[in-house]
Coordinates of C-alpha atoms (C1' of nucleotides) in Angstrom, one line a residue:
Chain A
M1115 CA 2.4 24.9 10.5
L1116 CA 2.7 27.9 8.2
T1117 CA 0.6 28.5 5.1
H1118 CA 2.1 29.2 1.7
S1119 CA 1.1 32.8 2.0
E1120 CA 2.6 33.2 5.5
E1121 CA 5.9 31.7 4.3
N1122 CA 5.9 34.0 1.3
H1123 CA 5.4 37.0 3.5
L1124 CA 8.1 36.0 5.9
K1125 CA 10.6 35.4 3.1
C1126 CA 9.7 38.8 1.5
I1127 CA 10.1 40.7 4.8
Y1128 CA 13.4 38.8 5.3
H1129 CA 14.7 39.9 1.9
L1130 CA 13.6 43.5 2.3
S1131 CA 15.2 43.7 5.7
N1132 CA 18.5 42.8 4.1
K1133 CA 18.3 45.6 1.6
S1134 CA 17.3 48.4 3.9
N1135 CA 17.4 48.7 7.7
G1136 CA 14.6 49.6 10.0
A1137 CA 11.0 48.4 9.8
I1138 CA 9.6 47.3 6.4
N1139 CA 6.6 49.2 4.8
T1140 CA 3.4 47.5 3.9
N1141 CA 3.7 49.0 0.4
A1142 CA 7.1 47.6 -0.3
I1143 CA 5.9 44.1 0.7
A1144 CA 2.8 44.5 -1.5
K1145 CA 4.9 45.6 -4.5
S1146 CA 7.3 42.8 -4.0
L1147 CA 4.6 40.1 -3.7
E1148 CA 2.5 41.6 -6.4
T1149 CA -0.5 41.9 -4.0
K1150 CA -2.3 44.8 -2.4
A1151 CA -1.3 46.8 0.7
A1152 CA -4.6 45.9 2.4
S1153 CA -3.8 42.2 2.0
V1154 CA -0.4 42.7 3.4
T1155 CA -1.7 44.5 6.5
D1156 CA -3.9 41.4 7.2
M1157 CA -1.1 39.0 6.8
V1158 CA 1.3 41.0 8.8
Q1159 CA -1.1 41.2 11.7
K1160 CA -1.5 37.5 11.5
L1161 CA 2.3 37.0 11.6
A1162 CA 2.4 39.3 14.6
T1163 CA -0.3 37.3 16.4
K1164 CA 1.8 34.2 15.8
G1165 CA 4.9 35.7 17.3
L1166 CA 6.7 35.7 13.9
A1167 CA 6.8 39.5 13.4
S1168 CA 6.6 42.7 15.5
Y1169 CA 4.3 45.1 14.0
L1170 CA 3.3 48.7 14.8
K1171 CA 0.4 50.2 12.9
Y1172 CA 1.5 52.7 10.3
K1173 CA 5.1 52.1 11.3
G1174 CA 6.0 48.8 9.5
V1175 CA 7.1 45.3 10.4
R1176 CA 10.2 43.5 11.5
L1177 CA 10.7 39.7 11.9
T1178 CA 11.2 38.3 15.4
T1179 CA 13.9 35.8 16.0
K1180 CA 11.3 33.1 15.5
G1181 CA 10.1 34.7 12.3
E1182 CA 13.6 35.0 10.9
K1183 CA 14.3 31.4 11.6
E1184 CA 11.2 30.4 9.7
A1185 CA 12.1 32.8 6.8
L1186 CA 15.6 31.2 6.6
K1187 CA 14.1 27.8 6.4
V1188 CA 12.1 28.9 3.3
V1189 CA 15.2 30.6 1.8
R1190 CA 17.2 27.4 2.4
K1191 CA 14.6 25.3 0.7
H1192 CA 14.2 27.7 -2.2
R1193 CA 18.0 27.8 -2.9
L1194 CA 18.6 24.1 -2.5
W1195 CA 15.8 23.3 -4.9
E1196 CA 17.3 25.8 -7.3
V1197 CA 20.7 24.0 -7.2
F1198 CA 18.8 20.8 -7.9
L1199 CA 17.0 22.2 -10.9
V1200 CA 20.2 23.6 -12.4
K1201 CA 22.8 21.0 -11.4
E1202 CA 20.7 17.9 -11.8
L1203 CA 17.9 18.6 -14.2
G1204 CA 19.8 20.9 -16.5
Y1205 CA 17.8 24.1 -16.2
N1206 CA 19.5 27.5 -16.7
W1207 CA 19.7 29.7 -13.6
D1208 CA 17.3 32.2 -15.1
Q1209 CA 14.6 29.6 -15.5
V1210 CA 14.3 28.1 -12.0
H1211 CA 12.8 30.8 -9.9
D1212 CA 9.2 30.1 -10.4
I1213 CA 9.5 26.4 -9.9
A1214 CA 11.6 26.8 -6.8
E1215 CA 8.9 29.2 -5.6
Q1216 CA 6.6 26.3 -5.5
L1217 CA 9.0 23.6 -4.2
E1218 CA 10.0 25.8 -1.2
H1219 CA 6.6 25.1 0.3
I1220 CA 6.8 21.3 0.4
K1221 CA 6.3 20.2 3.9
S1222 CA 8.5 17.5 5.3
S1223 CA 10.8 17.2 8.3
T1224 CA 13.4 15.2 6.4
L1225 CA 13.2 16.1 2.8
I1226 CA 15.3 19.2 2.6
D1227 CA 18.2 17.7 4.6
K1228 CA 18.2 14.7 2.4
L1229 CA 18.3 16.9 -0.7
D1230 CA 21.1 18.9 0.9
T1231 CA 23.1 15.6 1.3
F1232 CA 22.3 14.5 -2.2
L1233 CA 23.6 17.8 -3.6
E1234 CA 26.7 17.5 -1.4
Y1235 CA 26.0 20.5 0.8
P1236 CA 26.2 23.4 -1.7
K1237 CA 27.0 26.8 -0.1
F1238 CA 25.6 28.9 -2.9
D1239 CA 22.7 28.7 -5.2
P1240 CA 23.0 29.2 -9.0
H1241 CA 22.6 33.0 -8.6
G1242 CA 25.5 33.1 -6.2
D1243 CA 23.2 33.6 -3.2
P1244 CA 24.3 31.8 0.0
I1245 CA 22.3 28.8 1.2
P1246 CA 21.5 28.8 5.0
D1247 CA 22.6 25.6 6.7
A1248 CA 20.3 23.3 8.6
N1249 CA 20.7 25.6 11.7
G1250 CA 19.9 28.8 9.7
V1251 CA 23.5 30.0 9.5
I1252 CA 24.0 31.9 6.3
A1253 CA 27.2 33.1 4.6
S1254 CA 27.5 36.4 2.7
K1255 CA 27.5 36.7 -1.0
P1256 CA 30.7 35.6 -2.8
T1257 CA 33.3 38.2 -3.6
T1258 CA 36.2 36.1 -4.9
T1259 CA 36.6 35.7 -8.6
L1260 CA 38.9 33.2 -10.5
N1261 CA 41.4 35.9 -11.5
I1262 CA 42.9 36.3 -8.0
L1263 CA 44.2 32.7 -8.0
K1264 CA 47.8 31.7 -8.5
P1265 CA 49.1 28.6 -10.3
G1266 CA 48.7 25.7 -7.9
D1267 CA 45.5 27.1 -6.3
T1268 CA 42.3 25.1 -6.4
C1269 CA 38.6 26.2 -6.1
T1270 CA 35.0 25.3 -6.7
V1271 CA 32.8 27.3 -9.0
I1272 CA 30.0 29.2 -7.3
C1273 CA 28.3 31.0 -10.2
A1274 CA 28.9 33.5 -13.0
K1275 CA 29.1 37.2 -12.0
D1276 CA 26.8 38.2 -14.9
S1277 CA 24.5 35.7 -16.4
S1278 CA 24.8 36.8 -20.0
S1279 CA 24.0 33.8 -22.1
D1280 CA 27.3 34.3 -24.0
L1281 CA 29.3 33.5 -20.9
L1282 CA 27.0 30.6 -19.9
L1283 CA 27.3 29.1 -23.4
F1284 CA 31.1 29.4 -23.2
L1285 CA 31.2 27.8 -19.7
D1286 CA 29.0 25.0 -20.9
K1287 CA 31.2 24.4 -23.8
V1288 CA 34.3 23.9 -21.6
H1289 CA 32.3 21.9 -19.1
I1290 CA 32.5 24.3 -16.3
S1291 CA 29.3 24.2 -14.2
L1292 CA 28.0 24.9 -10.7
G1293 CA 30.3 23.2 -8.3
S1294 CA 33.1 22.3 -10.8
K1295 CA 36.5 21.9 -9.2
L1296 CA 39.1 24.0 -10.9
E1297 CA 42.9 23.9 -10.5
V1298 CA 45.0 26.7 -11.9
I1299 CA 47.9 25.2 -13.8
D1300 CA 49.5 28.3 -15.3
Y1301 CA 49.0 32.0 -15.7
F1302 CA 50.3 33.9 -18.8
E1303 CA 51.4 37.5 -18.2
F1304 CA 51.3 38.2 -21.9
D1305 CA 47.5 38.3 -22.2
G1306 CA 46.4 37.6 -18.7
S1307 CA 45.0 34.2 -19.6
Y1308 CA 44.8 31.1 -17.4
S1309 CA 45.4 27.4 -17.9
V1310 CA 43.0 25.5 -15.8
K1311 CA 42.1 21.9 -15.1
V1312 CA 38.4 21.2 -14.8
D1313 CA 37.4 18.5 -12.4
N1314 CA 40.8 16.9 -12.7
G1315 CA 40.3 16.5 -16.4
S1316 CA 42.3 18.1 -19.3
A1317 CA 43.6 21.7 -19.1
I1318 CA 41.8 24.5 -20.9
T1319 CA 42.5 28.1 -21.4
L1320 CA 40.4 30.9 -19.9
S1321 CA 40.8 34.6 -20.8
T1322 CA 41.1 37.4 -18.2
K1323 CA 37.6 38.5 -19.0
V1324 CA 36.2 35.0 -18.2
A1325 CA 38.3 34.7 -15.1
E1326 CA 37.0 38.0 -13.8
N1327 CA 33.5 36.8 -14.2
I1328 CA 33.5 33.5 -12.4
F1329 CA 32.8 33.6 -8.6
I1330 CA 34.7 30.9 -6.8
D1331 CA 35.2 29.4 -3.4
K1332 CA 38.9 29.0 -2.8
L1333 CA 40.0 25.7 -1.3
Chain B
M1048 CA -5.3 25.3 -14.5
L1049 CA -6.4 22.8 -12.0
T1050 CA -6.4 23.4 -8.2
H1051 CA -4.8 20.9 -5.8
S1052 CA -8.2 19.7 -4.7
E1053 CA -9.4 19.2 -8.3
E1054 CA -6.3 17.2 -9.1
N1055 CA -6.7 15.1 -6.0
H1056 CA -10.3 14.3 -6.9
L1057 CA -9.4 13.4 -10.5
K1058 CA -6.6 11.1 -9.3
C1059 CA -8.9 9.5 -6.7
I1060 CA -11.7 8.8 -9.3
Y1061 CA -9.1 7.4 -11.7
H1062 CA -7.8 5.0 -9.1
L1063 CA -11.2 3.9 -8.0
S1064 CA -12.2 3.4 -11.6
N1065 CA -9.4 0.9 -12.0
K1066 CA -10.6 -1.1 -9.0
S1067 CA -14.3 -1.4 -9.9
N1068 CA -16.1 -0.7 -13.1
G1069 CA -19.1 1.5 -13.6
A1070 CA -19.5 5.0 -12.1
I1071 CA -17.8 5.9 -8.8
N1072 CA -19.8 6.7 -5.7
T1073 CA -19.5 9.9 -3.8
N1074 CA -19.0 8.0 -0.6
A1075 CA -16.1 6.0 -1.9
I1076 CA -14.3 9.1 -3.0
A1077 CA -15.0 10.8 0.4
K1078 CA -13.6 7.8 2.3
S1079 CA -10.5 7.6 0.1
L1080 CA -9.8 11.4 0.3
E1081 CA -10.7 11.5 4.0
T1082 CA -13.3 14.2 3.4
K1083 CA -17.1 14.4 3.5
A1084 CA -19.6 13.2 0.9
A1085 CA -21.1 16.7 0.7
S1086 CA -17.7 18.2 -0.2
V1087 CA -17.2 15.5 -2.8
T1088 CA -20.5 16.3 -4.4
D1089 CA -19.4 20.0 -4.8
M1090 CA -16.1 19.1 -6.4
V1091 CA -17.6 16.5 -8.7
Q1092 CA -20.1 19.0 -10.0
K1093 CA -17.2 21.4 -10.6
L1094 CA -15.3 18.8 -12.5
A1095 CA -18.3 18.0 -14.6
T1096 CA -18.7 21.7 -15.4
K1097 CA -15.1 21.8 -16.5
G1098 CA -15.7 18.8 -18.8
L1099 CA -13.4 16.6 -16.8
A1100 CA -16.0 14.2 -15.5
S1101 CA -19.5 13.1 -16.4
Y1102 CA -21.8 13.1 -13.4
L1103 CA -25.4 12.0 -12.9
K1104 CA -27.0 13.0 -9.6
Y1105 CA -27.2 10.0 -7.2
K1106 CA -25.6 7.8 -9.9
G1107 CA -21.9 8.6 -9.5
V1108 CA -19.1 10.0 -11.6
R1109 CA -16.8 8.8 -14.4
L1110 CA -13.8 10.6 -15.9
T1111 CA -14.1 12.0 -19.4
T1112 CA -11.2 11.4 -21.8
K1113 CA -10.0 14.9 -20.9
G1114 CA -10.3 14.1 -17.2
E1115 CA -8.5 10.8 -17.4
K1116 CA -5.7 12.6 -19.3
E1117 CA -5.3 15.1 -16.4
A1118 CA -5.5 12.3 -13.8
L1119 CA -2.7 10.4 -15.6
K1120 CA -0.6 13.5 -15.6
V1121 CA -0.9 13.7 -11.8
V1122 CA -0.2 9.9 -11.5
R1123 CA 2.9 10.3 -13.6
K1124 CA 4.2 13.2 -11.5
H1125 CA 3.4 11.3 -8.3
R1126 CA 5.2 8.2 -9.3
L1127 CA 8.2 9.9 -10.9
W1128 CA 8.8 11.9 -7.7
E1129 CA 8.5 8.7 -5.7
V1130 CA 11.3 7.2 -7.8
F1131 CA 13.4 10.3 -7.2
L1132 CA 12.8 10.2 -3.4
V1133 CA 13.8 6.5 -3.2
K1134 CA 16.5 6.2 -5.8
E1135 CA 18.2 9.5 -5.4
L1136 CA 17.4 10.7 -1.9
G1137 CA 17.5 7.3 -0.1
Y1138 CA 14.0 7.1 1.3
N1139 CA 12.4 3.7 1.7
W1140 CA 9.3 3.1 -0.5
D1141 CA 7.0 3.2 2.5
Q1142 CA 8.1 6.7 3.5
V1143 CA 7.6 8.6 0.2
H1144 CA 3.8 8.8 -0.3
D1145 CA 3.0 11.9 1.7
I1146 CA 5.9 13.9 0.1
A1147 CA 5.0 12.8 -3.4
E1148 CA 1.4 13.7 -2.6
Q1149 CA 2.7 17.3 -2.4
L1150 CA 5.2 17.2 -5.2
E1151 CA 2.7 16.0 -7.7
H1152 CA 1.0 19.4 -7.6
I1153 CA 4.0 21.4 -8.7
K1154 CA 3.1 23.3 -11.8
S1155 CA 5.6 23.5 -14.7
S1156 CA 5.4 22.6 -18.3
T1157 CA 9.0 21.3 -18.4
L1158 CA 9.8 20.0 -14.9
I1159 CA 8.4 16.5 -15.0
D1160 CA 9.9 15.6 -18.3
K1161 CA 13.3 16.8 -17.2
L1162 CA 12.9 14.7 -14.0
D1163 CA 11.9 11.8 -16.2
T1164 CA 15.1 12.2 -18.2
F1165 CA 17.2 12.6 -15.1
L1166 CA 15.8 9.4 -13.7
E1167 CA 16.4 7.7 -17.0
Y1168 CA 12.7 7.0 -17.9
P1169 CA 11.7 4.6 -15.2
K1170 CA 8.7 2.4 -16.1
F1171 CA 7.7 1.6 -12.5
D1172 CA 7.7 3.4 -9.2
P1173 CA 9.1 1.9 -6.0
H1174 CA 5.8 0.2 -5.2
G1175 CA 5.8 -1.5 -8.6
D1176 CA 3.1 0.7 -10.0
P1177 CA 3.6 1.6 -13.7
I1178 CA 4.5 5.2 -14.6
P1179 CA 2.5 6.8 -17.5
D1180 CA 4.7 8.2 -20.2
A1181 CA 4.6 11.8 -21.4
N1182 CA 1.6 10.9 -23.6
G1183 CA -0.3 9.2 -20.8
V1184 CA 0.3 5.7 -22.0
I1185 CA 0.6 3.4 -19.0
A1186 CA 1.8 -0.2 -18.7
S1187 CA 0.2 -2.8 -16.4
K1188 CA 1.6 -4.0 -13.1
P1189 CA 4.6 -6.2 -13.3
T1190 CA 4.1 -10.0 -13.1
T1191 CA 7.5 -11.4 -13.9
T1192 CA 9.8 -12.4 -11.0
L1193 CA 13.5 -13.1 -11.1
N1194 CA 13.0 -16.9 -10.7
I1195 CA 11.7 -17.3 -14.3
L1196 CA 15.1 -16.3 -15.7
K1197 CA 17.6 -18.7 -17.2
P1198 CA 21.4 -18.4 -17.1
G1199 CA 22.4 -15.7 -19.6
D1200 CA 19.2 -13.7 -19.2
T1201 CA 19.4 -10.0 -18.1
C1202 CA 16.8 -7.8 -16.5
T1203 CA 16.3 -4.6 -14.5
V1204 CA 14.8 -4.6 -11.0
I1205 CA 11.3 -3.1 -10.7
C1206 CA 10.5 -3.6 -7.0
A1207 CA 10.1 -6.1 -4.3
K1208 CA 6.9 -8.2 -4.3
D1209 CA 6.5 -7.7 -0.5
S1210 CA 8.1 -4.8 1.2
S1211 CA 9.1 -6.6 4.4
S1212 CA 12.1 -4.8 5.8
D1213 CA 13.9 -8.1 6.0
L1214 CA 13.9 -8.4 2.3
L1215 CA 14.8 -4.8 1.8
L1216 CA 17.7 -5.0 4.2
F1217 CA 19.0 -8.0 2.3
L1218 CA 18.7 -6.4 -1.1
D1219 CA 20.4 -3.3 0.3
K1220 CA 23.2 -5.4 1.6
V1221 CA 23.9 -7.0 -1.8
H1222 CA 23.5 -3.6 -3.5
I1223 CA 20.3 -4.5 -5.4
S1224 CA 18.1 -1.4 -5.8
L1225 CA 15.4 0.0 -7.9
G1226 CA 16.6 -0.1 -11.5
S1227 CA 19.6 -2.3 -10.9
K1228 CA 20.6 -4.4 -14.0
L1229 CA 21.0 -8.1 -13.2
E1230 CA 22.5 -10.8 -15.3
V1231 CA 21.8 -14.5 -14.3
I1232 CA 25.1 -16.3 -14.4
D1233 CA 24.1 -19.7 -13.1
Y1234 CA 21.2 -21.6 -11.6
F1235 CA 21.7 -24.5 -9.1
E1236 CA 19.1 -27.2 -9.2
F1237 CA 20.2 -28.5 -5.8
D1238 CA 18.7 -25.7 -3.8
G1239 CA 17.2 -23.5 -6.5
S1240 CA 19.6 -20.7 -5.9
Y1241 CA 20.9 -18.2 -8.5
S1242 CA 24.3 -16.7 -9.2
V1243 CA 23.6 -13.2 -10.4
K1244 CA 25.8 -10.2 -11.5
V1245 CA 24.6 -6.9 -10.2
D1246 CA 25.2 -3.9 -12.4
N1247 CA 28.0 -5.7 -14.2
G1248 CA 29.9 -6.0 -10.9
S1249 CA 30.7 -9.1 -8.9
A1250 CA 28.4 -12.2 -8.8
I1251 CA 26.3 -12.9 -5.8
T1252 CA 24.0 -15.7 -4.7
L1253 CA 20.3 -15.4 -4.4
S1254 CA 18.0 -18.0 -2.8
T1255 CA 14.8 -19.2 -4.5
K1256 CA 12.8 -17.3 -1.9
V1257 CA 14.5 -14.0 -2.8
A1258 CA 14.3 -14.7 -6.5
E1259 CA 10.5 -15.2 -6.2
N1260 CA 10.1 -11.9 -4.5
I1261 CA 11.8 -9.6 -6.9
F1262 CA 9.7 -8.2 -9.7
I1263 CA 11.8 -7.6 -12.9
D1264 CA 11.6 -6.2 -16.4
K1265 CA 13.2 -8.8 -18.7
L1266 CA 15.5 -7.3 -21.3
Chain C
dT586 C1' -45.2 -3.2 -1.5
dA587 C1' -44.5 -0.5 2.5
dT588 C1' -41.1 0.7 5.5
dT589 C1' -36.7 1.4 7.0
dA590 C1' -31.9 2.2 6.1
dT591 C1' -28.4 4.1 3.4
dT592 C1' -26.6 7.2 0.3
dT593 C1' -26.5 11.6 -1.8
dT594 C1' -27.6 16.2 -2.4
dT595 C1' -28.9 20.8 -0.9
dA596 C1' -28.8 24.7 2.0
dG597 C1' -26.5 27.4 4.9
dC598 C1' -22.4 28.2 7.7
dT599 C1' -17.2 28.9 8.5
dA600 C1' -12.3 30.0 7.6
dT601 C1' -8.6 31.6 4.6
dG602 C1' -6.9 34.8 1.6
dT603 C1' -7.7 38.1 -1.5
dC604 C1' -9.8 42.5 -3.2
dT605 C1' -12.0 47.5 -3.5
dA606 C1' -13.4 51.6 -1.5
dA607 C1' -13.6 54.6 2.3
dA608 C1' -11.5 56.3 6.4
dT609 C1' -7.5 57.3 9.0
dT610 C1' -2.8 58.4 9.9
dT611 C1' 1.6 60.1 8.5
dA612 C1' 4.5 62.8 5.4
dT613 C1' 5.2 66.7 2.4
dT614 C1' 4.7 71.1 0.7
dT615 C1' 3.3 75.7 0.4
Chain D
dA15 C1' 0.8 75.7 10.6
dA16 C1' -2.5 74.6 7.3
dA17 C1' -3.4 72.2 3.3
dT18 C1' -2.4 68.7 0.3
dA19 C1' -0.4 64.2 -0.9
dA20 C1' 0.9 59.7 0.1
dA21 C1' 0.7 55.6 2.8
dT22 C1' -1.8 52.6 5.7
dT23 C1' -5.6 50.5 7.8
dT24 C1' -10.4 49.3 8.3
dA25 C1' -14.7 47.7 6.7
dG26 C1' -17.1 45.1 3.8
dA27 C1' -17.3 42.1 -0.2
dC28 C1' -16.1 37.8 -2.9
dA29 C1' -14.2 33.1 -4.2
dT30 C1' -12.6 28.6 -2.8
dA31 C1' -13.0 24.7 -0.2
dG32 C1' -14.3 22.7 3.5
dC33 C1' -18.0 21.5 7.1
dT34 C1' -22.9 20.1 9.5
dA35 C1' -27.6 19.3 9.4
dA36 C1' -31.7 18.6 7.0
dA37 C1' -34.0 17.1 2.8
dA38 C1' -34.4 14.1 -1.0
dA39 C1' -33.5 10.0 -3.6
dT40 C1' -32.2 5.3 -3.9
dA41 C1' -31.5 0.7 -2.0
dA42 C1' -32.6 -2.9 1.2
dT43 C1' -35.7 -5.5 4.0
dA44 C1' -39.7 -7.0 6.4

DNA sequence: TATTATTTTTAGCTATGTCTAAATTTATTT
DNA sequence: AAATAAATTTAGACATAGCTAAAAATAATA
């Protein structure tokens, strides 16, 4: 059983490994976790002892397969809880990180899969980051935006490209949220706007600018 | 800010104070928390220093007003999370305690009230224990069962009196769950059975025995 | 009431996880 | 290549929260 601190270090190393390749520096971890290099050294040695990381003095850390598996579990929990907080409890995506940071450490062999089912197996969190499945398989970040769709196409909304509150307010007003199902009814060459049905309801109009800023999952 | 252990001790003292009156023994707390008397002494002294409990050596502890307020916050969190786990995630009421025991320690000034709203302000948890409101006001355990209702009366389901799996299975089959709205349509003198509408759906028949074992909140 | 039993506290130890400061290694620059 | 700078590790400290064993206080019993 891993401690909160061990899980945090694993997750941190996992994230840093995705940004740069090669082993991860003690200092980078310390900065990211807002702790001190000396403390990181201790934890990293502990993770190595447990077979979760490979560590060479002065050279940096990497996760082992086992360590990455554990890191992905934490990432999965964090992102699923974020979906819950935004989709179900009505938080904004910029408010949920600290709470998810705590919820990701809840220990239970069944909880997270039940939550996943409850949320209907979301593939992305409210920031657009992919959610690992129960086996630790993880997709890449979304690249498709609404404006590549043609009339007749359908999709689900993943997240906004930029999280300016102006855009969020607009989306909220037209009842587009995380996971909304959209159907493109029409496209108008004149101004590049779209007519779109939201969750099989009434059709609304979206400007090019809006369409360019909504990440989607094409169906 | 309280630690997990401090919160656990406060909650424990709160619960024991409701069972017996007078100050609470160190030993009773230790037994309840599955720890040792010496450890409890330490924590209790700490709580006293923080103004959360009044403590006299060898005489036992009581919560101060401040301490009881904090205890009630933890109880509120625990029970609301239990409702979430049962009502939303599909756990049985005998499976949720350990998970709620962890969730109750999540720190956030907004989370629990949003959860309360999401769950539509339940008054009782799945074990029938009352949930303190945001101000710490708490009702007493339910005493009313379905069999006191007359045709035309309506109520919401609080919980089952005994949690035998037979009864739970039956209730599940007829789609009666925590928070279901029931309307008594008819009562049959012959066998004491009831005709009841569940959530404004179709009418079903409940035997006297079932009716005697469902705690309700009369509307 | 004196004695024994029980409860509670104190004292001292341990483990975890953090820190600072000093020592060491690695990297950079002249 | 030597000197300096930066990064990393080690050593030693501290706080929290738990424990055991011994001491002290209280309760129960002969």
